[in-house]
PDB file of C-alpha atoms (C1' of nucleotides) in Angstrom:
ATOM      1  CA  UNK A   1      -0.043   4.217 -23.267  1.00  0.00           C
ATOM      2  CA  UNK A   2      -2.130   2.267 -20.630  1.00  0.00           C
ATOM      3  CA  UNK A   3      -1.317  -0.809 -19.682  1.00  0.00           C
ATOM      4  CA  UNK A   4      -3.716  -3.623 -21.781  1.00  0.00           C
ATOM      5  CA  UNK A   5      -6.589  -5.534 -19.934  1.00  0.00           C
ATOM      6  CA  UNK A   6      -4.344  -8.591 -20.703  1.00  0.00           C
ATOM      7  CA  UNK A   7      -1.587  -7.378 -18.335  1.00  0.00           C
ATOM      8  CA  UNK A   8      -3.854  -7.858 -15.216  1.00  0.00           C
ATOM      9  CA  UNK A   9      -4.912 -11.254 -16.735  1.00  0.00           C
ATOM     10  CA  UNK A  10      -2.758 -13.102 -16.257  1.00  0.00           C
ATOM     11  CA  UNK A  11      -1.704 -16.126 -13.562  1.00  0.00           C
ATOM     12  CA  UNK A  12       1.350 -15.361 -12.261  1.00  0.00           C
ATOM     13  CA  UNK A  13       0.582 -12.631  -9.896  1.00  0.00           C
ATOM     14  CA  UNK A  14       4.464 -12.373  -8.770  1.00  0.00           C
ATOM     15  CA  UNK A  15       5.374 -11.813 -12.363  1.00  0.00           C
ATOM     16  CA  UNK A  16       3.142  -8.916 -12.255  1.00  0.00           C
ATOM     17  CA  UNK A  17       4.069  -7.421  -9.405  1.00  0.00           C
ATOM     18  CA  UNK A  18       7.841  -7.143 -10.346  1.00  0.00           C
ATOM     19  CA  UNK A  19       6.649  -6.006 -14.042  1.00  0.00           C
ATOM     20  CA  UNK A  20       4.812  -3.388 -12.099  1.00  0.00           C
ATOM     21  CA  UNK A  21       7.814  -1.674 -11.484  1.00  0.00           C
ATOM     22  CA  UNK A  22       8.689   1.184 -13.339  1.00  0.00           C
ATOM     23  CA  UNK A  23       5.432   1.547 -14.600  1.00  0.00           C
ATOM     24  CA  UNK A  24       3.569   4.940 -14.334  1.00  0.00           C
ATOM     25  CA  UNK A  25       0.243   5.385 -11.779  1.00  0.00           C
ATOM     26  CA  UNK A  26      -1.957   8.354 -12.418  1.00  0.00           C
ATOM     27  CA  UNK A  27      -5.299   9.775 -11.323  1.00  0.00           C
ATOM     28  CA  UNK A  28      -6.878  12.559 -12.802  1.00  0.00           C
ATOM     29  CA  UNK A  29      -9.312  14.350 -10.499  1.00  0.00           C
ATOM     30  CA  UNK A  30     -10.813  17.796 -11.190  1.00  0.00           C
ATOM     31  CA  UNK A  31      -8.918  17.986 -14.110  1.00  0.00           C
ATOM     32  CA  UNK A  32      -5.810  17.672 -12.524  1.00  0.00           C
ATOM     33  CA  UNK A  33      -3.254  14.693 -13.412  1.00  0.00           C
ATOM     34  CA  UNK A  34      -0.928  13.393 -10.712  1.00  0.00           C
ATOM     35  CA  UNK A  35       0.868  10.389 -10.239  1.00  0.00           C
ATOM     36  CA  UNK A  36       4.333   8.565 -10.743  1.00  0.00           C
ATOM     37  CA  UNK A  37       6.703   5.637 -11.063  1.00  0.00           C
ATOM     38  CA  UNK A  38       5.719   2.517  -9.277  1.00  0.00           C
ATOM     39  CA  UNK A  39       9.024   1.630  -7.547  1.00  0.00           C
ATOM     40  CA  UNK A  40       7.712  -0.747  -4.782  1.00  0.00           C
ATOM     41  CA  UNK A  41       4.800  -3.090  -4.517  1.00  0.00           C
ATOM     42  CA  UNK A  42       3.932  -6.562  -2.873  1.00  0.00           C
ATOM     43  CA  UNK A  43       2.270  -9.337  -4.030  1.00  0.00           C
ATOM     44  CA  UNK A  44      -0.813 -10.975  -2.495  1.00  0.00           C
ATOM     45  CA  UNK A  45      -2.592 -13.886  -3.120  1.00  0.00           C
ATOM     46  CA  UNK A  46      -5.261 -16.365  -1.659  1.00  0.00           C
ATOM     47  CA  UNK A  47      -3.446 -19.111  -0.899  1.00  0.00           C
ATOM     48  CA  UNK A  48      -1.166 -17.745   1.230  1.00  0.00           C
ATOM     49  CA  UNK A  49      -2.530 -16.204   5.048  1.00  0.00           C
ATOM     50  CA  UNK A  50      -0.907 -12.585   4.517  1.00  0.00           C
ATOM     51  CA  UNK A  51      -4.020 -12.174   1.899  1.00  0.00           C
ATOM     52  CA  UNK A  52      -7.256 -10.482   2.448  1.00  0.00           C
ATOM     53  CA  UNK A  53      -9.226 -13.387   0.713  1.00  0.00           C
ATOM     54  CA  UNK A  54      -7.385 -16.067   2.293  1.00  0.00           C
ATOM     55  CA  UNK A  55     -10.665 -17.143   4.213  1.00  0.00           C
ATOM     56  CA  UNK A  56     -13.191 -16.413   1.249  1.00  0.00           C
ATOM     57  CA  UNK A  57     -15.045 -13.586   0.260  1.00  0.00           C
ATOM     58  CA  UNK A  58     -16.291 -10.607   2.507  1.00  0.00           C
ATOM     59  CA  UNK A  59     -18.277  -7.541   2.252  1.00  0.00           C
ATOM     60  CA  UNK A  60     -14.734  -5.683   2.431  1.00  0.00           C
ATOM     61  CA  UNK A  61     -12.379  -7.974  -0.025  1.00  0.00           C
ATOM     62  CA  UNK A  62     -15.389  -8.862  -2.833  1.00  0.00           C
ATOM     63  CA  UNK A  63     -13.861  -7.072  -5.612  1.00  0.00           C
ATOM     64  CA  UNK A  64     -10.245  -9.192  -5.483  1.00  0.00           C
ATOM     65  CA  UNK A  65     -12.707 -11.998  -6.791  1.00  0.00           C
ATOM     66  CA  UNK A  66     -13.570  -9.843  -9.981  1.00  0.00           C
ATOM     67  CA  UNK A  67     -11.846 -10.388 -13.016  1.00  0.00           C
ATOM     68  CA  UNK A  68      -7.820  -8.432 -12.434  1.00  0.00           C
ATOM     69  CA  UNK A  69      -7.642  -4.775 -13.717  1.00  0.00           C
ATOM     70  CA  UNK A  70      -9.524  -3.030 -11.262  1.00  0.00           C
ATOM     71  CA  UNK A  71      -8.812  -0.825  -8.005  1.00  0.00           C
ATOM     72  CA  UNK A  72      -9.146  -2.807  -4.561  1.00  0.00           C
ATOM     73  CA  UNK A  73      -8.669   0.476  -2.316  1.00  0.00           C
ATOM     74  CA  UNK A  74      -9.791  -0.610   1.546  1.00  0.00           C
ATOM     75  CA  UNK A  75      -9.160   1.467   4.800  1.00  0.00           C
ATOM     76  CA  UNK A  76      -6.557   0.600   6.843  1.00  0.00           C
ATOM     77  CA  UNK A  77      -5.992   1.433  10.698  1.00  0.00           C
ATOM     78  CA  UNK A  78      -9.339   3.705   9.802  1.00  0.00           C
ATOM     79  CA  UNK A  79      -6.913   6.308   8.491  1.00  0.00           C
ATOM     80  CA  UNK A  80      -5.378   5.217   5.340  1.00  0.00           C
ATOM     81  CA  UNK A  81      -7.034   4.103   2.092  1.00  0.00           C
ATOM     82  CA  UNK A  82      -4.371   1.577   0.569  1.00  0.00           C
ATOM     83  CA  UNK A  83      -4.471   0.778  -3.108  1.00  0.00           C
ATOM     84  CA  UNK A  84      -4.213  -2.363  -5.002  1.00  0.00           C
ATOM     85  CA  UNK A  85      -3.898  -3.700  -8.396  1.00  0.00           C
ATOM     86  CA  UNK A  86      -6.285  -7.043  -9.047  1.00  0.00           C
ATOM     87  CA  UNK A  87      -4.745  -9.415 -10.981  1.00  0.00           C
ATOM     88  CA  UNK A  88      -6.258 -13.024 -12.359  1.00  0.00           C
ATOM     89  CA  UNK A  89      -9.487 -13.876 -13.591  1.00  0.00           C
ATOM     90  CA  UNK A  90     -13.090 -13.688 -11.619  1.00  0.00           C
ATOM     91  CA  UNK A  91     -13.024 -15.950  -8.593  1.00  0.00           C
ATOM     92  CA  UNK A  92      -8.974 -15.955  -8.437  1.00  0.00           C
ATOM     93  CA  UNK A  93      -8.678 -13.562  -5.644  1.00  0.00           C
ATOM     94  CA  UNK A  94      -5.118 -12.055  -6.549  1.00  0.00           C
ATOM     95  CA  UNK A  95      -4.266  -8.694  -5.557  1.00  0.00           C
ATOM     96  CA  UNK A  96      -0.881  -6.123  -5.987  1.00  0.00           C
ATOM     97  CA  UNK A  97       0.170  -3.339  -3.271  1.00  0.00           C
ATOM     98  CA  UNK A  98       1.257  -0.333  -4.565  1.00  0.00           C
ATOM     99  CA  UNK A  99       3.930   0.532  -1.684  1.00  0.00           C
ATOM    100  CA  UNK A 100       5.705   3.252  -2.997  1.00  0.00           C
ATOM    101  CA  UNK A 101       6.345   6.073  -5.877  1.00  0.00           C
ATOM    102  CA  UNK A 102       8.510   8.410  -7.498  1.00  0.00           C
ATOM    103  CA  UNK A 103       6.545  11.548  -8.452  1.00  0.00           C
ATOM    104  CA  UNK A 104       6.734  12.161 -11.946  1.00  0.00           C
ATOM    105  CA  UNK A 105       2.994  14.358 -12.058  1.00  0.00           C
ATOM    106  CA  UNK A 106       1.524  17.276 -10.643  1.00  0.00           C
ATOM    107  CA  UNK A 107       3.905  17.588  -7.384  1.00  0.00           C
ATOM    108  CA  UNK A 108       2.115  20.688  -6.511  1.00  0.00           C
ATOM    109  CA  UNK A 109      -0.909  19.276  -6.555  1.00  0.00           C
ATOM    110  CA  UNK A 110       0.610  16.246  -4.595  1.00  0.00           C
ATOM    111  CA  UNK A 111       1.692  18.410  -1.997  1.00  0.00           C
ATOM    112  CA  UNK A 112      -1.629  20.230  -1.336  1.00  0.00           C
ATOM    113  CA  UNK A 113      -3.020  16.893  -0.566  1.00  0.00           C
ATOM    114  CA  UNK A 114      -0.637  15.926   1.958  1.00  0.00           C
ATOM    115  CA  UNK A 115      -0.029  19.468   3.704  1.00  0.00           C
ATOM    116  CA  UNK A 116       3.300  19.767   2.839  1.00  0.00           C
ATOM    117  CA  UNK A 117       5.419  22.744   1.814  1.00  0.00           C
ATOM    118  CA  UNK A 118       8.087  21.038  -0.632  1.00  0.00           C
ATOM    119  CA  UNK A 119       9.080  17.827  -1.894  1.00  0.00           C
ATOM    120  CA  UNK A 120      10.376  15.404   0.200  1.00  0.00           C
ATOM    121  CA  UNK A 121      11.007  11.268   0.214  1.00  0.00           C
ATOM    122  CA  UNK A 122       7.609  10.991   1.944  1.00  0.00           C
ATOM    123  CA  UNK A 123       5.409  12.394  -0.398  1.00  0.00           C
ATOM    124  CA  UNK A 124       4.888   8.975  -2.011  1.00  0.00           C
ATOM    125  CA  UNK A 125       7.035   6.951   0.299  1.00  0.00           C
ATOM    126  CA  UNK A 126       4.797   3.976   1.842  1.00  0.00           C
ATOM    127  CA  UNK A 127       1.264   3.151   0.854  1.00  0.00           C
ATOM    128  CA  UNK A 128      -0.691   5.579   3.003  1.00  0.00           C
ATOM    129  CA  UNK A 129       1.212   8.301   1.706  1.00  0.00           C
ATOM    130  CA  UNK A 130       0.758   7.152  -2.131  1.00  0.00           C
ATOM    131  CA  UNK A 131      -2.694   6.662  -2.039  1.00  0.00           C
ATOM    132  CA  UNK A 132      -3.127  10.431   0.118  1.00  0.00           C
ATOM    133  CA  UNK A 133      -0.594  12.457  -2.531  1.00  0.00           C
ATOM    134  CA  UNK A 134      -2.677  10.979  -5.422  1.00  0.00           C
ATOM    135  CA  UNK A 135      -6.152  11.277  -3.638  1.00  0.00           C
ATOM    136  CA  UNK A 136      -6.782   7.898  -4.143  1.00  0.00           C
ATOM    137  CA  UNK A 137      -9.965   6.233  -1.318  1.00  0.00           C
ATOM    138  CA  UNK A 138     -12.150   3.150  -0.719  1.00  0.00           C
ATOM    139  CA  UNK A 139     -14.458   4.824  -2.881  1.00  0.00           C
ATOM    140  CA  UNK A 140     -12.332   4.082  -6.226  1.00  0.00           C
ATOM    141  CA  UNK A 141     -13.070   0.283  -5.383  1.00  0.00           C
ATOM    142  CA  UNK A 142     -13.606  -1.434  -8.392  1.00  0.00           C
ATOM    143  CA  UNK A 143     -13.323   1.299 -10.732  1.00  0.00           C
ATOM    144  CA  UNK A 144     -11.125   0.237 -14.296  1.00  0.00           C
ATOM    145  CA  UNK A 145      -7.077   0.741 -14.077  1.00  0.00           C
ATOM    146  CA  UNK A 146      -7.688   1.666 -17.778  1.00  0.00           C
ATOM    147  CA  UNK A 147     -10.246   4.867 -16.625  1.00  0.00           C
ATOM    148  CA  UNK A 148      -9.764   8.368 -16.987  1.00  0.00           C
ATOM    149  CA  UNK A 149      -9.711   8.683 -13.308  1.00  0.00           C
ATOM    150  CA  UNK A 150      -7.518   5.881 -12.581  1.00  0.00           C
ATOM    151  CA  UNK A 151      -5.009   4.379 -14.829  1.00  0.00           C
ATOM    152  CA  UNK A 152      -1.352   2.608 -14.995  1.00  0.00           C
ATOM    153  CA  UNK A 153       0.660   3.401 -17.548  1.00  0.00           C
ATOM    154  CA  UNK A 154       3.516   2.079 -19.663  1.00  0.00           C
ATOM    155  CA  UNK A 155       6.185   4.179 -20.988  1.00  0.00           C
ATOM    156  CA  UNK A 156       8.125   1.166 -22.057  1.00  0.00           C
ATOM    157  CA  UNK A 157      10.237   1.260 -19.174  1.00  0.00           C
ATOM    158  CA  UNK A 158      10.837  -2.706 -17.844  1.00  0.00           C
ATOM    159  CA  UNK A 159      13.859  -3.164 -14.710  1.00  0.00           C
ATOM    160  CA  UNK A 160      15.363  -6.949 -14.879  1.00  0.00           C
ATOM    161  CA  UNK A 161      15.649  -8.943 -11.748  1.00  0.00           C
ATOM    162  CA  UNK A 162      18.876  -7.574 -11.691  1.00  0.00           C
ATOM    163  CA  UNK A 163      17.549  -4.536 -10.659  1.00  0.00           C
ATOM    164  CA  UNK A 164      14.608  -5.715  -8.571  1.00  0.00           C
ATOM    165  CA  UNK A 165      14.914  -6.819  -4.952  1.00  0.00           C
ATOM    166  CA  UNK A 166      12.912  -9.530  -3.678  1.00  0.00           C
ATOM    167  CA  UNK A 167      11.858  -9.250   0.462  1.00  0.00           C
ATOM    168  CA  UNK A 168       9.364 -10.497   2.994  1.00  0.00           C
ATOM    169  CA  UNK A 169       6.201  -7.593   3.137  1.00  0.00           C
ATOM    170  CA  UNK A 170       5.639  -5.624   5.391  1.00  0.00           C
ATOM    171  CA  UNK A 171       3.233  -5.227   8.177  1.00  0.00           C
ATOM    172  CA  UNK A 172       2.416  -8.881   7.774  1.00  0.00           C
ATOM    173  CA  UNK A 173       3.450 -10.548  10.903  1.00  0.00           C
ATOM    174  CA  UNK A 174       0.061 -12.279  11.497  1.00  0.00           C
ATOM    175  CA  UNK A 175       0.585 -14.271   8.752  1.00  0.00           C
ATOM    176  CA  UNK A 176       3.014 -16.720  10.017  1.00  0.00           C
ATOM    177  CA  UNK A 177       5.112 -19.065   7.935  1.00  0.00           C
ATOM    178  CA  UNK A 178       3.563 -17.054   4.265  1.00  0.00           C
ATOM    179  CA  UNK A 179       5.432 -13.934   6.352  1.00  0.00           C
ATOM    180  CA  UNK A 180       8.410 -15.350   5.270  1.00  0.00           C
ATOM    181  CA  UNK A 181       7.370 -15.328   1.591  1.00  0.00           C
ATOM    182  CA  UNK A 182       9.558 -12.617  -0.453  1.00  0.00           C
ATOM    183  CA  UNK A 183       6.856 -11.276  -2.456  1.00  0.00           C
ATOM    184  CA  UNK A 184       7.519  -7.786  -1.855  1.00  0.00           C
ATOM    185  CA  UNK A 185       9.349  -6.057  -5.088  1.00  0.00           C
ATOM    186  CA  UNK A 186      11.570  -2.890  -5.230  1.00  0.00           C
ATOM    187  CA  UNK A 187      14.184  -0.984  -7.683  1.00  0.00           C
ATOM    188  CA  UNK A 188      17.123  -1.380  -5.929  1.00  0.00           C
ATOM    189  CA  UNK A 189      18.389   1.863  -4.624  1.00  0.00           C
ATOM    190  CA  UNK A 190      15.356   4.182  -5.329  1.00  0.00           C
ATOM    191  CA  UNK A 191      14.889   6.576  -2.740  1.00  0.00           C
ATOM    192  CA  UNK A 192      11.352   6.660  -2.705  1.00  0.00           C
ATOM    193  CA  UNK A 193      11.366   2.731  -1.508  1.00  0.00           C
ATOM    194  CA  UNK A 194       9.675   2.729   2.074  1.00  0.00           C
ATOM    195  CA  UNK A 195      11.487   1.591   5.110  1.00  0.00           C
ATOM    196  CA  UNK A 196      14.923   3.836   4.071  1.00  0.00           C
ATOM    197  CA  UNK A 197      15.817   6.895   5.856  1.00  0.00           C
ATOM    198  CA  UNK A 198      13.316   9.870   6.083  1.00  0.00           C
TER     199      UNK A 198
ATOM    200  C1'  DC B   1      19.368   5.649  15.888  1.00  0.00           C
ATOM    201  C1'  DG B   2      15.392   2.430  17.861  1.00  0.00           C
ATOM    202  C1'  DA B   3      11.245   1.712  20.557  1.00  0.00           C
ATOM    203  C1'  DC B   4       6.896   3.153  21.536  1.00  0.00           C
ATOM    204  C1'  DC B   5       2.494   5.475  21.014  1.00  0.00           C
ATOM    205  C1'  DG B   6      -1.714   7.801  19.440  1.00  0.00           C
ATOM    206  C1'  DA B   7      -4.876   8.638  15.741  1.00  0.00           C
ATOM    207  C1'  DT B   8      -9.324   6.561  14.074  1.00  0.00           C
ATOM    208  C1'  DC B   9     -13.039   3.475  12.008  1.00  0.00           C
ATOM    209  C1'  DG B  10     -14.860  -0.208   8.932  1.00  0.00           C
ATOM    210  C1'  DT B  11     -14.915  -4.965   9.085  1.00  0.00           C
ATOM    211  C1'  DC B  12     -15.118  -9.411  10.950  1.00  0.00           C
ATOM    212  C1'  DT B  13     -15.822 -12.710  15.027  1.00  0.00           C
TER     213       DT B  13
ATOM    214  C1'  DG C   1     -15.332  -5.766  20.942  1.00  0.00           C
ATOM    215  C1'  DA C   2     -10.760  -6.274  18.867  1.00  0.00           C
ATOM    216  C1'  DC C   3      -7.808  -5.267  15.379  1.00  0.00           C
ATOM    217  C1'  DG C   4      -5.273  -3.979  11.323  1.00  0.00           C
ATOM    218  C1'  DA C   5      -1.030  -4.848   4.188  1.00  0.00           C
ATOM    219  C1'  DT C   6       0.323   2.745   8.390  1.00  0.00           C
ATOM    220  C1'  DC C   7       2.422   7.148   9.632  1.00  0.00           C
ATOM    221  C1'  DG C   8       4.627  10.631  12.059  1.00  0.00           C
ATOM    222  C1'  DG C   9       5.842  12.310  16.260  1.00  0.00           C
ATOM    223  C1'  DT C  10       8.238  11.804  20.754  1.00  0.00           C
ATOM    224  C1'  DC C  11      11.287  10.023  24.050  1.00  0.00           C
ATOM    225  C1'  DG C  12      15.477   7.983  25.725  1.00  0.00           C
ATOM    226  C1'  DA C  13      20.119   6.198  25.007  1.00  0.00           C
TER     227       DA C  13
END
DNA sequence: CGACCGATCGTCT
DNA sequence: GACGATCGGTCGA
């Protein structure tokens, strides 16, 4: 089952992000289904400096101000397409990164796309790497997290903040004082979690 | 291990 | 013209 419109919705975009977890991502390109287990993600949103919209609408962060349940996919270090989950209504620029998997789908397929031999932690291990395994680019901007080509889904599986852990994001340095914020999410002692060893 | 570095380009100032 | 919501490799301790 996909995840309802209603899901994306909603306010809280923290909430979302840790409901996130242990929720299923898929695409399905040329026929081909691959995907897996959300098991990491951060949350962003515009009040705080460590988001994209923080200073208003650009060319690059326009679709975080469309209504949530849509792909924000932008290019980052002008090598790797990073994907995102909008969340809120239009003009609440809200937005979820999707840091890291566990392959559930179409491994082979997975590992064509990254050029590797066998599975390993780092097929889906860190938000470049998800978005490359599941051939995900800037192009699916915008498109429906409800599509054929693009969809989350929801096997019914739900982890309680037990089993979540709450850090500061990553990569976000520039952001000063919101750095500190713990909005990144994780399942405690998955191995597909970025930042573990290789 | 940890620190550093190169790749590579669209976007924003 | 500078700089990333990164990654994987290399180098030195």
């Amino acid at each position: 089952m996909k995840l309802p419109l209603d899901f994306y919705l909603r306010r809280n975009v923290v909430t979302i992000a840790k409901q996130l977890l242990g929720k299923g991502l898929f695409t399905k390109i040329d026929g081909q289904i691959t995907g897996g287990m959300i098991v990491e993600t951060e949350a962003y949103s515009y009040k705080e400096k460590g988001c994209h919209a923080h200073n208003g609408m650009t060319k690059r962060n326009e679709i975080m101000f469309a209504d949530g349940g849509v792909a924000y996919v932008y290019l980052c270090y002008g090598i790797h397409h990073l994907f995102n989950v909008v969340t809120n209504n239009k003009d609440i620029p809200h937005a979820i990164l999707v840091r890291a998997l566990e392959p559930l789908k179409g491994i082979e397929g997975m590992l064509l796309r990254t050029n590797k031999e066998k599975l390993d932690f780092s097929l889906t291990k860190g938000p470049g790497n998800v978005s490359k395994a599941l051939g995900i680019q800037t192009k699916h901007t915008g498109i429906s997290l409800l599509s054929k080509e693009l969809y989350i889904a929801d096997d019914g599986t739900n982890y309680t903040n037990k089993q979540i852990v709450a850090s500061p994001r990553i990569g976000v340095d520039y952001a000063g004082k919101d750095a500190e914020l713990k909005y990144r999410f994780y399942i405690k002692g998955n191995l597909y979690v970025s930042g573990k060893s290789k």
